[in-house]
PDB file of C-alpha atoms in Angstrom:
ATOM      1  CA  UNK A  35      -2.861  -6.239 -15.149  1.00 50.00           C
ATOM      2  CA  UNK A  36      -2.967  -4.361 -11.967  1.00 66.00           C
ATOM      3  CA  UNK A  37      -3.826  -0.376 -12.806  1.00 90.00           C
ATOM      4  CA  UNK A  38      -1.814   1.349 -10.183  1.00 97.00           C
ATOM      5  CA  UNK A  39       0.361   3.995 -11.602  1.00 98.00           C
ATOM      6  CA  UNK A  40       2.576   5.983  -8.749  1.00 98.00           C
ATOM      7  CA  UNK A  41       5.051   8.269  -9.723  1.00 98.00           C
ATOM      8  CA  UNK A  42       8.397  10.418  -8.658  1.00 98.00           C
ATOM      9  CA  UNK A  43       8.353  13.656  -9.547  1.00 98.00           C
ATOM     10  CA  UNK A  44      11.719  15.911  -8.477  1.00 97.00           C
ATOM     11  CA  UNK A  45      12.162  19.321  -9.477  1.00 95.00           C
ATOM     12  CA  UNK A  46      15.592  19.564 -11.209  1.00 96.00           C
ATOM     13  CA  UNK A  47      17.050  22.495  -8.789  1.00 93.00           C
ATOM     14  CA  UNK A  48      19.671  20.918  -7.070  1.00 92.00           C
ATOM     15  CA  UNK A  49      21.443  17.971  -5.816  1.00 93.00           C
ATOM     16  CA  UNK A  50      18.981  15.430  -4.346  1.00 94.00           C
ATOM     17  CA  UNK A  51      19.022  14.714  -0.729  1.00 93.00           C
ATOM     18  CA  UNK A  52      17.626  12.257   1.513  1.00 95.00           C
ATOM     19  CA  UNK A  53      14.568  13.366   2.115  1.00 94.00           C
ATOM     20  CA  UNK A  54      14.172  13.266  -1.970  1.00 95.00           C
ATOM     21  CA  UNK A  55      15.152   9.693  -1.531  1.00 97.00           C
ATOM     22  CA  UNK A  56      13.009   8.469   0.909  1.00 97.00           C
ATOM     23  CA  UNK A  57       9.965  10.170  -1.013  1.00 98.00           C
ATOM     24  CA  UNK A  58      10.947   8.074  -4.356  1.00 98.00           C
ATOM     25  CA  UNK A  59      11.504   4.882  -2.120  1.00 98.00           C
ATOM     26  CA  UNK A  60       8.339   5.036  -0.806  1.00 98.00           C
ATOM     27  CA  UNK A  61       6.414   6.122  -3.373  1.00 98.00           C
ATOM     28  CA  UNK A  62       8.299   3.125  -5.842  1.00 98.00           C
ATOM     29  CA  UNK A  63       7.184   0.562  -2.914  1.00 98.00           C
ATOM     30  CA  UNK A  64       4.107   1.523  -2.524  1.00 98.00           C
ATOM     31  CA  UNK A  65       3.402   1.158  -6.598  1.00 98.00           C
ATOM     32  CA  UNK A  66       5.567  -1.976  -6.761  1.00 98.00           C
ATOM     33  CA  UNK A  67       3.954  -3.639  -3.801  1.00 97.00           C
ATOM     34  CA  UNK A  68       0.530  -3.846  -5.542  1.00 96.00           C
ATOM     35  CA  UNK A  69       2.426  -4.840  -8.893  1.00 97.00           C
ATOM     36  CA  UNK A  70       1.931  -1.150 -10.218  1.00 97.00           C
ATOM     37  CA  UNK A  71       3.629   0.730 -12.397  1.00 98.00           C
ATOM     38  CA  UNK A  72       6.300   3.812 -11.115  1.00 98.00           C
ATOM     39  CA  UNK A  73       6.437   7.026 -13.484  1.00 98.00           C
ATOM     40  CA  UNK A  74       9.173   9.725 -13.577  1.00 98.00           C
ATOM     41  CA  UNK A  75       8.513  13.312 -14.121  1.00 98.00           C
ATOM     42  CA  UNK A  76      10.827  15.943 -14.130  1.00 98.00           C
ATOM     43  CA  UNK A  77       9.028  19.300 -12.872  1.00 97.00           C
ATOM     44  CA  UNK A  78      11.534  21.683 -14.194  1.00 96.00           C
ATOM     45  CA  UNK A  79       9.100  24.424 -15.224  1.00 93.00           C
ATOM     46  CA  UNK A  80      10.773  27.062 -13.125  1.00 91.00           C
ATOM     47  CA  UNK A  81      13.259  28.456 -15.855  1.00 86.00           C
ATOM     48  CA  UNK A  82      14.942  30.701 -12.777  1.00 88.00           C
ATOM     49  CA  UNK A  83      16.303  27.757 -11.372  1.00 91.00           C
ATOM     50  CA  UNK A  84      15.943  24.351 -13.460  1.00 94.00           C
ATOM     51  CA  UNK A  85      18.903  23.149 -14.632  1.00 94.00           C
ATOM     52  CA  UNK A  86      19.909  20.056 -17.411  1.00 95.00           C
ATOM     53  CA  UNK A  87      22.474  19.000 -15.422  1.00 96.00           C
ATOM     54  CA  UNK A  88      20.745  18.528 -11.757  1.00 96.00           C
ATOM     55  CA  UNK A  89      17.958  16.983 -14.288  1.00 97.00           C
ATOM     56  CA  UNK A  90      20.635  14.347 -15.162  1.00 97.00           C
ATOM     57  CA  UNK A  91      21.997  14.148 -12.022  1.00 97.00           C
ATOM     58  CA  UNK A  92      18.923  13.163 -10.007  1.00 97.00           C
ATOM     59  CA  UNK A  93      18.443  10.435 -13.234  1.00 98.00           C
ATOM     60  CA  UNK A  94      21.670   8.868 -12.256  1.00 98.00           C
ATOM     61  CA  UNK A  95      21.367   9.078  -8.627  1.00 98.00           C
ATOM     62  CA  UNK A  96      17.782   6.911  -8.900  1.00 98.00           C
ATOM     63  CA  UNK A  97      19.755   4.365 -10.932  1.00 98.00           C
ATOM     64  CA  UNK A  98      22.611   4.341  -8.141  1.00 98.00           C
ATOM     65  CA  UNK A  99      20.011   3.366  -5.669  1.00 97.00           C
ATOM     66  CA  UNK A 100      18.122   0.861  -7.553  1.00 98.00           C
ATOM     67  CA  UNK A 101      14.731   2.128  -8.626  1.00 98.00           C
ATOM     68  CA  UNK A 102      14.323   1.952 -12.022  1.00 96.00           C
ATOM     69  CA  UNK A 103      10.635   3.393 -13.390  1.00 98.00           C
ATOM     70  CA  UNK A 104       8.190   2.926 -16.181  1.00 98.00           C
ATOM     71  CA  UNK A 105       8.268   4.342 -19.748  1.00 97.00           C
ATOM     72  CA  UNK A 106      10.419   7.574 -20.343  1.00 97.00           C
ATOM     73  CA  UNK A 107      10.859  10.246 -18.082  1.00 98.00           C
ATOM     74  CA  UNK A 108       8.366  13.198 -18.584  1.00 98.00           C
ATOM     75  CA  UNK A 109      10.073  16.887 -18.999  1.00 98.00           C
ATOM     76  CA  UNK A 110       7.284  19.400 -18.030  1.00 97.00           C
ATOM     77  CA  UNK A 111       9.275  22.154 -19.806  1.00 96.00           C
ATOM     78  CA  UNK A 112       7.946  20.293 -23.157  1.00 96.00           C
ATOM     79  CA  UNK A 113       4.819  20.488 -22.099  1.00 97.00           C
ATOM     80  CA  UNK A 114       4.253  24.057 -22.308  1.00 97.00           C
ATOM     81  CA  UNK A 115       1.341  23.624 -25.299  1.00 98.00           C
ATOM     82  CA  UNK A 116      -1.116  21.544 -22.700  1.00 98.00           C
ATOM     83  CA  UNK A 117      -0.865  23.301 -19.612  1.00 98.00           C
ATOM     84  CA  UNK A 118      -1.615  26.671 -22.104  1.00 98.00           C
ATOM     85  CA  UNK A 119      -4.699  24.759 -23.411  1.00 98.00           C
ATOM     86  CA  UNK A 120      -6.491  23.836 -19.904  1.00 98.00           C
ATOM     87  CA  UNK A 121      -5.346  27.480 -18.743  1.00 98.00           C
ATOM     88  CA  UNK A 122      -7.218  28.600 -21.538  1.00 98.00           C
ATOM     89  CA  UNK A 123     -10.261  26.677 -20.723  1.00 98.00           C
ATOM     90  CA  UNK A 124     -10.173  28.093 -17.398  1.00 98.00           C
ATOM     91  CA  UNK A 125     -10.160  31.445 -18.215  1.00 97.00           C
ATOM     92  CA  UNK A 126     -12.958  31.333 -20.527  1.00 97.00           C
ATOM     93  CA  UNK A 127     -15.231  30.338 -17.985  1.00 98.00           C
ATOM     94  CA  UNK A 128     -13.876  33.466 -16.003  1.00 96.00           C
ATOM     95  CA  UNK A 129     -12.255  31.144 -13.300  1.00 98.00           C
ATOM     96  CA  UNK A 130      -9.444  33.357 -13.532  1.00 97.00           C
ATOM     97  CA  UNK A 131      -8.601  37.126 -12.606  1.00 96.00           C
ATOM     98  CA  UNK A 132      -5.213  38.772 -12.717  1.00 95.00           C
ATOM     99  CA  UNK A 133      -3.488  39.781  -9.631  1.00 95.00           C
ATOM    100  CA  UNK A 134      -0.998  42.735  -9.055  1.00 94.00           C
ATOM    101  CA  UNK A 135      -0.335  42.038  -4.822  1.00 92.00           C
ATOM    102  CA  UNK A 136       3.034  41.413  -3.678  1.00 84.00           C
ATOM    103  CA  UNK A 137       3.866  39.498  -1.061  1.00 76.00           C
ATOM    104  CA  UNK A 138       4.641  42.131   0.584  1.00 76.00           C
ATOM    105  CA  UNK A 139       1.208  43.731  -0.043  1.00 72.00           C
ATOM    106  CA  UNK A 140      -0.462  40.772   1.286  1.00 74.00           C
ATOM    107  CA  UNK A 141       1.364  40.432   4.194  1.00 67.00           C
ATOM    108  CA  UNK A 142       0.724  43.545   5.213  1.00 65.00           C
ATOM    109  CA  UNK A 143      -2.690  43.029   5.407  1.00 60.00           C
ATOM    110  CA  UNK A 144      -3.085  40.121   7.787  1.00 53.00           C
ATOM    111  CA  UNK A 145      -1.337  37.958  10.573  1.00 49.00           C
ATOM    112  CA  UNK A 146       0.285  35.161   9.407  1.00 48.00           C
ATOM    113  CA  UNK A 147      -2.721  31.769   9.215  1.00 47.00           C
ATOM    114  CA  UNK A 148      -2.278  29.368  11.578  1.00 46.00           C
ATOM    115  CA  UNK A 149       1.475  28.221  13.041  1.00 42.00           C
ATOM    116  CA  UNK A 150       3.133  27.788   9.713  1.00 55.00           C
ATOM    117  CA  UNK A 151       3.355  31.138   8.730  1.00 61.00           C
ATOM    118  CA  UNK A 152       1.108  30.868   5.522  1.00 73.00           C
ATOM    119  CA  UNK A 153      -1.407  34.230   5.154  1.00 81.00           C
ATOM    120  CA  UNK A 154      -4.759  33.655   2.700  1.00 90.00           C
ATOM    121  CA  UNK A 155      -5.470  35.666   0.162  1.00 93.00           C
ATOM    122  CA  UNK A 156      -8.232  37.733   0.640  1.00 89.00           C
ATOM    123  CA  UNK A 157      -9.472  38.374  -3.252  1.00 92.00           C
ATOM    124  CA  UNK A 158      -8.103  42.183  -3.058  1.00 92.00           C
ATOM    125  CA  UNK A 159      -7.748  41.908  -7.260  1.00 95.00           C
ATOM    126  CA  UNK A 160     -10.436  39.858  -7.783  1.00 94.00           C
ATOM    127  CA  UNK A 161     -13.029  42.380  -8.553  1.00 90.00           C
ATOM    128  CA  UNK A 162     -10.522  44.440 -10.706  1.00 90.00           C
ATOM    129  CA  UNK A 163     -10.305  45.506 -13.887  1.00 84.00           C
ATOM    130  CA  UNK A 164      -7.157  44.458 -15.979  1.00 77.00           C
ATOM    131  CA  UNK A 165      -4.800  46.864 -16.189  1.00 83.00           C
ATOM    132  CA  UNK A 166      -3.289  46.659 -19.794  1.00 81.00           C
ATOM    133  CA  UNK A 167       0.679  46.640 -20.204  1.00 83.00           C
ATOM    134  CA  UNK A 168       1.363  45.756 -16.106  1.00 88.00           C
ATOM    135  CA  UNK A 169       1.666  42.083 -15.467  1.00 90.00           C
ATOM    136  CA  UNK A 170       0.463  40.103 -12.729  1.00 93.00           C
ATOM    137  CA  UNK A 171       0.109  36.692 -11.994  1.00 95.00           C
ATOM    138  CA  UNK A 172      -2.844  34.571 -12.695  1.00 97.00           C
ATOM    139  CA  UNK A 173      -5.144  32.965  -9.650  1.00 97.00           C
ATOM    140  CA  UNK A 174      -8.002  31.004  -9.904  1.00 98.00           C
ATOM    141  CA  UNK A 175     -10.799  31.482  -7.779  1.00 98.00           C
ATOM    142  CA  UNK A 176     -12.316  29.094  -4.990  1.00 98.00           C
ATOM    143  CA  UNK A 177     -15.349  28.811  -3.530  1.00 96.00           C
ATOM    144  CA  UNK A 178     -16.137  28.589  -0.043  1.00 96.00           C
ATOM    145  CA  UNK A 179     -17.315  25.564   0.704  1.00 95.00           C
ATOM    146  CA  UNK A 180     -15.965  22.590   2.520  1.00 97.00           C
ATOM    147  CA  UNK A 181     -13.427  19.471   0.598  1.00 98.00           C
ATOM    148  CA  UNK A 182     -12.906  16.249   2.056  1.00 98.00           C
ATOM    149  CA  UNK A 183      -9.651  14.808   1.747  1.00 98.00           C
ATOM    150  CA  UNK A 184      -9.009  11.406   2.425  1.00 97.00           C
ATOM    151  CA  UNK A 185      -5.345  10.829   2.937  1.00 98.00           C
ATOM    152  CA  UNK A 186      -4.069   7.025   2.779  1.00 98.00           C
ATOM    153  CA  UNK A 187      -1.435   7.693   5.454  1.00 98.00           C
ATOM    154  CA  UNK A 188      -3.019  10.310   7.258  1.00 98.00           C
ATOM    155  CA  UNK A 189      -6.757   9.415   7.268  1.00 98.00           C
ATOM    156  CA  UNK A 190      -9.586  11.982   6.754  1.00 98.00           C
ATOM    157  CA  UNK A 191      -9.392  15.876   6.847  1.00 98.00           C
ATOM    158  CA  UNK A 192     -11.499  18.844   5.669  1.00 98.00           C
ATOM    159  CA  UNK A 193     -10.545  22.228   4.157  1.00 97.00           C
ATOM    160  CA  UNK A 194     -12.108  25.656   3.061  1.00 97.00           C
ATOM    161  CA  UNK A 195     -10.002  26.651   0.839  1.00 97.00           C
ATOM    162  CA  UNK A 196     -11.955  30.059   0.833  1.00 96.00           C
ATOM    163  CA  UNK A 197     -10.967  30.406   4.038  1.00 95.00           C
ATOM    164  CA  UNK A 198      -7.191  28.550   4.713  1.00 95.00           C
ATOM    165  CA  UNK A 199      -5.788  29.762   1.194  1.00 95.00           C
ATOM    166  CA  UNK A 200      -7.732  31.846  -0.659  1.00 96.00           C
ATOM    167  CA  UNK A 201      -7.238  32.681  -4.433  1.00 97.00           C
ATOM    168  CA  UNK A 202      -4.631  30.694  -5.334  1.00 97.00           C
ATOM    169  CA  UNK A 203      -1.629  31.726  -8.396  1.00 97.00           C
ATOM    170  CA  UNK A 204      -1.835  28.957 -11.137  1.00 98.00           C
ATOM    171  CA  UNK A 205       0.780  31.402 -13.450  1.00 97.00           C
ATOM    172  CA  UNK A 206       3.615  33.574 -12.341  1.00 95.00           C
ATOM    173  CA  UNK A 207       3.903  36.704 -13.221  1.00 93.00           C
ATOM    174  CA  UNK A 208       6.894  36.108 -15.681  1.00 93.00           C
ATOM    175  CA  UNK A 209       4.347  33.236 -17.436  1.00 94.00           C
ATOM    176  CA  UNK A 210       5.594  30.378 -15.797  1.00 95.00           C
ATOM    177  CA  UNK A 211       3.407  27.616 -14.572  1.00 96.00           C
ATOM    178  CA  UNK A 212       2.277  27.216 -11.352  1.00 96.00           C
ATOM    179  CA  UNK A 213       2.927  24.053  -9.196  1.00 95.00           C
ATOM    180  CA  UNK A 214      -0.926  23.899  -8.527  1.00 97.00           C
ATOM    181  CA  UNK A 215      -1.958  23.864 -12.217  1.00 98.00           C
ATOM    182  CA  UNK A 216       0.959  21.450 -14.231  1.00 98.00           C
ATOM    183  CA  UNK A 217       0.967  18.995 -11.668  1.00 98.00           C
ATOM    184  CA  UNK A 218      -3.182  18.229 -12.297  1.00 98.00           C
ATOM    185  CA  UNK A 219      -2.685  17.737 -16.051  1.00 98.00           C
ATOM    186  CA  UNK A 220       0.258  15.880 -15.949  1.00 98.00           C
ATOM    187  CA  UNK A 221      -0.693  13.293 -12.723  1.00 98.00           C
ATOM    188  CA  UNK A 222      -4.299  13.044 -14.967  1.00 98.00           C
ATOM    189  CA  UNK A 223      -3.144  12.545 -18.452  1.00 98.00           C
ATOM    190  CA  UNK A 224       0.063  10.420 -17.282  1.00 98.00           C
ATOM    191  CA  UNK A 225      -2.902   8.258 -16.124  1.00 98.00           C
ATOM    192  CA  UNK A 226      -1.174   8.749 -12.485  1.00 98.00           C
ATOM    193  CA  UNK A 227      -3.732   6.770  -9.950  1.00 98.00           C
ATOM    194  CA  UNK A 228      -1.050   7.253  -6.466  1.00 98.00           C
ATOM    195  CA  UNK A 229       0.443  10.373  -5.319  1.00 98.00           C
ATOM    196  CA  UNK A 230       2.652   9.812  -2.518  1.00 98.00           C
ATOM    197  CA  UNK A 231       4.908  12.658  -0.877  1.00 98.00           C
ATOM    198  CA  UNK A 232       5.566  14.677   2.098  1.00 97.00           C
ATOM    199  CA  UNK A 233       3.095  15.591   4.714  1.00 96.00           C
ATOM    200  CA  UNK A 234       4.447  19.062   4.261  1.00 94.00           C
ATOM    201  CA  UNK A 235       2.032  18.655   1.108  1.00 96.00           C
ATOM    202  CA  UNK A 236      -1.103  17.827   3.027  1.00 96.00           C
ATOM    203  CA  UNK A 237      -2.641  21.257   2.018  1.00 96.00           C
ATOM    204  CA  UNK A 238      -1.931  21.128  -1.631  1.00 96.00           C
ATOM    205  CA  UNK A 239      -3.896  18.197  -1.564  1.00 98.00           C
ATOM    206  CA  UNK A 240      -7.450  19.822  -1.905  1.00 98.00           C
ATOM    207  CA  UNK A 241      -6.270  22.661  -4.225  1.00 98.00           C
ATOM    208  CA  UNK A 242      -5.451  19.829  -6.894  1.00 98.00           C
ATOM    209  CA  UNK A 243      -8.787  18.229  -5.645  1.00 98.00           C
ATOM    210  CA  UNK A 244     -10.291  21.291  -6.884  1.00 98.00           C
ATOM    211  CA  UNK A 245      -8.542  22.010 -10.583  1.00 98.00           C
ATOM    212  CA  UNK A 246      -8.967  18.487 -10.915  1.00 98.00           C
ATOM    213  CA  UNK A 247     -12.535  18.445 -10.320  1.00 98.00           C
ATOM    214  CA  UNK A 248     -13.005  22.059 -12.506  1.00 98.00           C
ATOM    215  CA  UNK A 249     -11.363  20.418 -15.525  1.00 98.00           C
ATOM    216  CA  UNK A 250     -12.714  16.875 -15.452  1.00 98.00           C
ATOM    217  CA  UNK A 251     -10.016  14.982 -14.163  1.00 98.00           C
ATOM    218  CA  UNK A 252     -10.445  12.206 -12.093  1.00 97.00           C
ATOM    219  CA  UNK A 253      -8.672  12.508  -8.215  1.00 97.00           C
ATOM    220  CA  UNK A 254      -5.640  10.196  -7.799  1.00 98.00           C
ATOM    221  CA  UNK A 255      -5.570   8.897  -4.182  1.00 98.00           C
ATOM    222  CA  UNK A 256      -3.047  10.856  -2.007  1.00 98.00           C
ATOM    223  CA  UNK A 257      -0.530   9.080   0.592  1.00 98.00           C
ATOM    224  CA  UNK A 258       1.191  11.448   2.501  1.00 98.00           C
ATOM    225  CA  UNK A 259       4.455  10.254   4.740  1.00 98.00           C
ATOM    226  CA  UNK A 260       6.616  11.851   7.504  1.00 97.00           C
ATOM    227  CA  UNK A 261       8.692  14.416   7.106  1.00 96.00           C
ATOM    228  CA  UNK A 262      13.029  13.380   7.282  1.00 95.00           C
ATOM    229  CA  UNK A 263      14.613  16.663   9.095  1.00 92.00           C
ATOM    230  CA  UNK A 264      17.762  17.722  10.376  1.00 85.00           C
ATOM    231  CA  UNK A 265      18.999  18.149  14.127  1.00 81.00           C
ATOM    232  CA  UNK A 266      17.151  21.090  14.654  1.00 81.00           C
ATOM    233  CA  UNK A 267      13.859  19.928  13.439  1.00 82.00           C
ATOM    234  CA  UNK A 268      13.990  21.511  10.315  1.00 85.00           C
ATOM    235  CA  UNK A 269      13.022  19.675   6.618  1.00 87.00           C
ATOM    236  CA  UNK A 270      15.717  18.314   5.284  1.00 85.00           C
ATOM    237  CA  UNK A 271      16.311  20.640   2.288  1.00 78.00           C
ATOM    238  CA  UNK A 272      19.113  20.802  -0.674  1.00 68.00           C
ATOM    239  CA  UNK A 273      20.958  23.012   1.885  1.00 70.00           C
ATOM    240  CA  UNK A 274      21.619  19.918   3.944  1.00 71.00           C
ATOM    241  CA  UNK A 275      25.168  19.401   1.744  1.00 69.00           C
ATOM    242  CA  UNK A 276      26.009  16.274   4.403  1.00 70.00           C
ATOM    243  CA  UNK A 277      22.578  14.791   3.462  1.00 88.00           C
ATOM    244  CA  UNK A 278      22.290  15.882  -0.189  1.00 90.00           C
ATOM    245  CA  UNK A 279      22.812  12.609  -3.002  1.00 95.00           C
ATOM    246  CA  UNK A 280      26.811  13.445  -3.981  1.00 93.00           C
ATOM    247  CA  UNK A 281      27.695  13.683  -0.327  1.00 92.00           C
ATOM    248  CA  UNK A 282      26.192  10.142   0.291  1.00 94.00           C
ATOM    249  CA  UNK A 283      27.344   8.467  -2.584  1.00 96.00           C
ATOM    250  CA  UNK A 284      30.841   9.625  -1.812  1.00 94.00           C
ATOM    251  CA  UNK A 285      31.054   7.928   1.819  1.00 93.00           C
ATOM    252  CA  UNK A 286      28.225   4.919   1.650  1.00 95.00           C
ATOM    253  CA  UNK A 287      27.108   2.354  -0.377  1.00 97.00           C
ATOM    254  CA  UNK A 288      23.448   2.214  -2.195  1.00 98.00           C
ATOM    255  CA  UNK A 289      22.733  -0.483   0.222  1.00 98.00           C
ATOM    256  CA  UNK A 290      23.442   1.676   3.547  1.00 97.00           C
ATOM    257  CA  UNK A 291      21.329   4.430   1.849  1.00 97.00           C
ATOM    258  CA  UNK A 292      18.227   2.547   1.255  1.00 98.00           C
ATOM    259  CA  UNK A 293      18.705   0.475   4.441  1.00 97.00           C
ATOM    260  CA  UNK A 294      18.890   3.464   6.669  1.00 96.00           C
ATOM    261  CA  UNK A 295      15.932   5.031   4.682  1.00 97.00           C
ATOM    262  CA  UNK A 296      13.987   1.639   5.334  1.00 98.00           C
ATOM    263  CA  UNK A 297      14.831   1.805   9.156  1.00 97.00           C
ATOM    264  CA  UNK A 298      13.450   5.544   8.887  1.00 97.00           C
ATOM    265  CA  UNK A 299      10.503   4.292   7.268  1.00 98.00           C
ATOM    266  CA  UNK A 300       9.753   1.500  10.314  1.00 97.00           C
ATOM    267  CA  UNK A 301      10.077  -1.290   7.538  1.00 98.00           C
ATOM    268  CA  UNK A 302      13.147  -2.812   8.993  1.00 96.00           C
ATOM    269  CA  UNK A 303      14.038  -3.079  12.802  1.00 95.00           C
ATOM    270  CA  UNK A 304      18.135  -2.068  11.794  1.00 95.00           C
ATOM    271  CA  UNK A 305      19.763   0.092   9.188  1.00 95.00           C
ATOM    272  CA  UNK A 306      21.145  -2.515   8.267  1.00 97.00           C
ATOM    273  CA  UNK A 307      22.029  -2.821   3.896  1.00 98.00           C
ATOM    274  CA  UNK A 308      19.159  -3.829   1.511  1.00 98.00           C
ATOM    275  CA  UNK A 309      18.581  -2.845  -1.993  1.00 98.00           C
ATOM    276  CA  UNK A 310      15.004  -2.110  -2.654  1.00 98.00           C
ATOM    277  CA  UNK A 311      13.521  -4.695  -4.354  1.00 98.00           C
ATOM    278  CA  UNK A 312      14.376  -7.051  -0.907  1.00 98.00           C
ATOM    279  CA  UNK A 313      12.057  -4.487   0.713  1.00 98.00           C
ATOM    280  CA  UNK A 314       8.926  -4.991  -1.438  1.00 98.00           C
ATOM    281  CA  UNK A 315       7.552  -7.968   0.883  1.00 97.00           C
ATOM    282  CA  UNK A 316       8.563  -5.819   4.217  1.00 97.00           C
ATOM    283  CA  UNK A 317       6.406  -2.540   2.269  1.00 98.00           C
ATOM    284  CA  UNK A 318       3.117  -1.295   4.391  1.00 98.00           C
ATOM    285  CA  UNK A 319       1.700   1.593   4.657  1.00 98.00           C
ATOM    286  CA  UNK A 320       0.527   0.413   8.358  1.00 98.00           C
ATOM    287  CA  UNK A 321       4.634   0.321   9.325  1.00 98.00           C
ATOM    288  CA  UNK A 322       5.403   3.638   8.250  1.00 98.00           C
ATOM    289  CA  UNK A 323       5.183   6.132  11.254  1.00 97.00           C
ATOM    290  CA  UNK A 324       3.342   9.883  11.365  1.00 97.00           C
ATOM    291  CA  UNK A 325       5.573  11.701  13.519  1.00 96.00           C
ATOM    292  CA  UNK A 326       8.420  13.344  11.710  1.00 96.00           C
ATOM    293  CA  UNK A 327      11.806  11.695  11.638  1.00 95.00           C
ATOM    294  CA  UNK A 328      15.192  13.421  12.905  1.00 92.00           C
ATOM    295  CA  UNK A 329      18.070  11.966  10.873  1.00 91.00           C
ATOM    296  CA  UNK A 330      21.918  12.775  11.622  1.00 74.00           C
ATOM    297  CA  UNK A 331      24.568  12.862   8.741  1.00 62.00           C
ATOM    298  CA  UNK A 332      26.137   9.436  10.195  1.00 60.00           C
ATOM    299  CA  UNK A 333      23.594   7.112   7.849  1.00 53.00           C
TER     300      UNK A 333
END
C-alpha cells in the first residue's frame, strides 16, 4: 500500500475561488498519481470569521468538481484540546514569551523586509516580564541559524528565520490558534506525508520545519505551485466574485472548470473539458510551470 497522504486544507471564510481550486486539484493529483491517499481539513480556527455554512459550501463545491478525499473531513475547531497540549509543552521549556507590540508598534520600528512588505520581529518583548491582567499574543522563539528547505516544485532554498521573520505568534491575543502552530499537529498526527500549496507559502515552509522539528514531528515534503491572479497581477482572492466557486458553477460546467485549471497547470495543451480522474495519467510535477499565471473571468 503506497504511504503517501496529501491533503486540502481550506479555511471556511468565504466562497471558494479558483485559485482554491487549482490548489485542491493539484494537490489531489499529485496524491492520486502515486496511488496516495487525499485528506480534508477544514482550518476554521479563526472564530472572527469561520463560518458553518462556507464550511459546507466549499464541501459541496469539491464534490461538484469531482474530487472526492479520504476518511472524514477534519474540523480544527474540535481540536482545541491538542493544539492546548503541544502549546503547553512548548511553554514549559520556555520556548515561549508573551508579546504586547502592535502592528503598528512594529512597524514603526523598521522598513518594511524585502519587496513584499513583511517587517521581522525584532524580540522587543522577549526579555520582558509578564504583565498580569494585559493580554498579548504568544510567539515562539527562533534561533538564528540557517534551515534548508527543499521544495519539490521549487528546488532548494535557505532561511534565517532569526533574521527574515523573527519571533513568530503561534496564539492570538484573543486565544486563538495560530496558523503556524495547528497546522504542524494536525499535517503530523493526520499522518500527512505531502503538503502542496501556493508559492505565496514558500516562507511558512521553514517556520513549520522548525515547530515540527521542536516537538518531534517528522517534516512532510513541501510542493509549492504558481500562483492563479487576476488582470492586474494580483492573487486571486475571495474578492474575485467573477472567479469565486458560485459564480463558476452558475455559468460553466465542472468539466470547463477543471479543464481550464488543467490548461493553467501546463497538463493539457487546450482548456478543453476533463473531469479529474482523466487527468491522473497527464499529472507531473515536471509540466507544471513556476511563473505565476494571469487568468481572466472568461474560463
Amino acid at each position: 500500500m503506497n504511504s503517501t497522504k496529501g491533503r486540502f486544507a481550506p479555511s471556511p471564510t468565504g466562497r471558494m475561488h479558483l485559485g482554491n481550486m487549482f490548489c485542491a486539484l493539484l494537490s489531489w493529483l499529485s496524491a492520486k498519481s502515486k496511488g496516495g491517499e487525499w485528506l480534508l481539513r477544514i482550518e476554521d480556527i479563526d472564530p472572527d470569521r469561520s463560518r458553518k455554512e462556507y464550511a459546507e459550501q466549499l464541501i459541496d463545491d469539491l464534490c461538484w468538481i469531482g474530487l472526492e478525499w479520504d476518511g472524514e473531513p477534519v474540523f480544527q475547531s474540535q481540536r482545541t484540546g491538542i493544539y492546548e497540549h503541544y502549546f503547553s509543552l512548548l511553554q514549559q521549556r520556555g520556548l515561549t514569551y508573551p508579546c504586547y507590540c502592535t502592528r503598528a508598534d512594529i512597524l514603526a520600528t523598521q522598513a518594511p523586509h524585502e519587496s513584499d512588505g513583511r517587517v521581522v520581529y525584532k524580540g522587543t518583548c522577549r526579555h520582558l516580564s509578564p504583565q498580569p491582567g494585559r493580554r498579548g499574543t504568544t510567539r515562539l522563539m527562533v534561533t538564528d541559524h540557517d534551515i534548508m528547505c527543499a521544495d519539490g516544485h521549487y528546488g532548494e532554498y535557505t532561511v534565517n528565520l532569526a533574521r527574515q521573520v523573527g519571533d513568530f505568534i503561534i496564539r492570538r491575543k484573543d486565544g486563538a490558534w495560530a496558523y503556524q502552530l495547528a497546522v504542524v499537529i494536525d499535517d503530523a498526527l493526520m499522518g500527512v506525508t505531502e503538503v502542496v500549496r501556493g508559492r505565496d507559502l514558500l516562507l511558512s515552509t521553514p517556520q513549520q520545519m522548525y515547530v515540527a522539528d521542536l516537538l518531534g514531528f517528522p517534516i512532510p515534503q513541501f510542493i509549492h505551485f504558481p500562483l492563479l491572479c487576476n488582470s492586474e497581477g494580483q492573487r486571486l482572492s475571495k474578492r474575485d466574485k467573477s472567479l469565486d466557486m458560485g459564480c463558476l458553477r452558475q455559468n460553466f460546467t465542472a468539466g470547463q472548470v477543471v479543464g481550464r485549471l488543467a490548461f493553467y497547470a501546463g497538463l493539457a495543451p487546450s482548456p478543453d473539458p476533463i473531469s479529474p480522474k482523466e487527468l491522473l495519467p497527464l499529472f507531473s510535477w515536471e509540466r507544471v510551470p513556476r511563473e505565476d499565471v494571469v487568468v481572466t473571468p472568461k474560463v
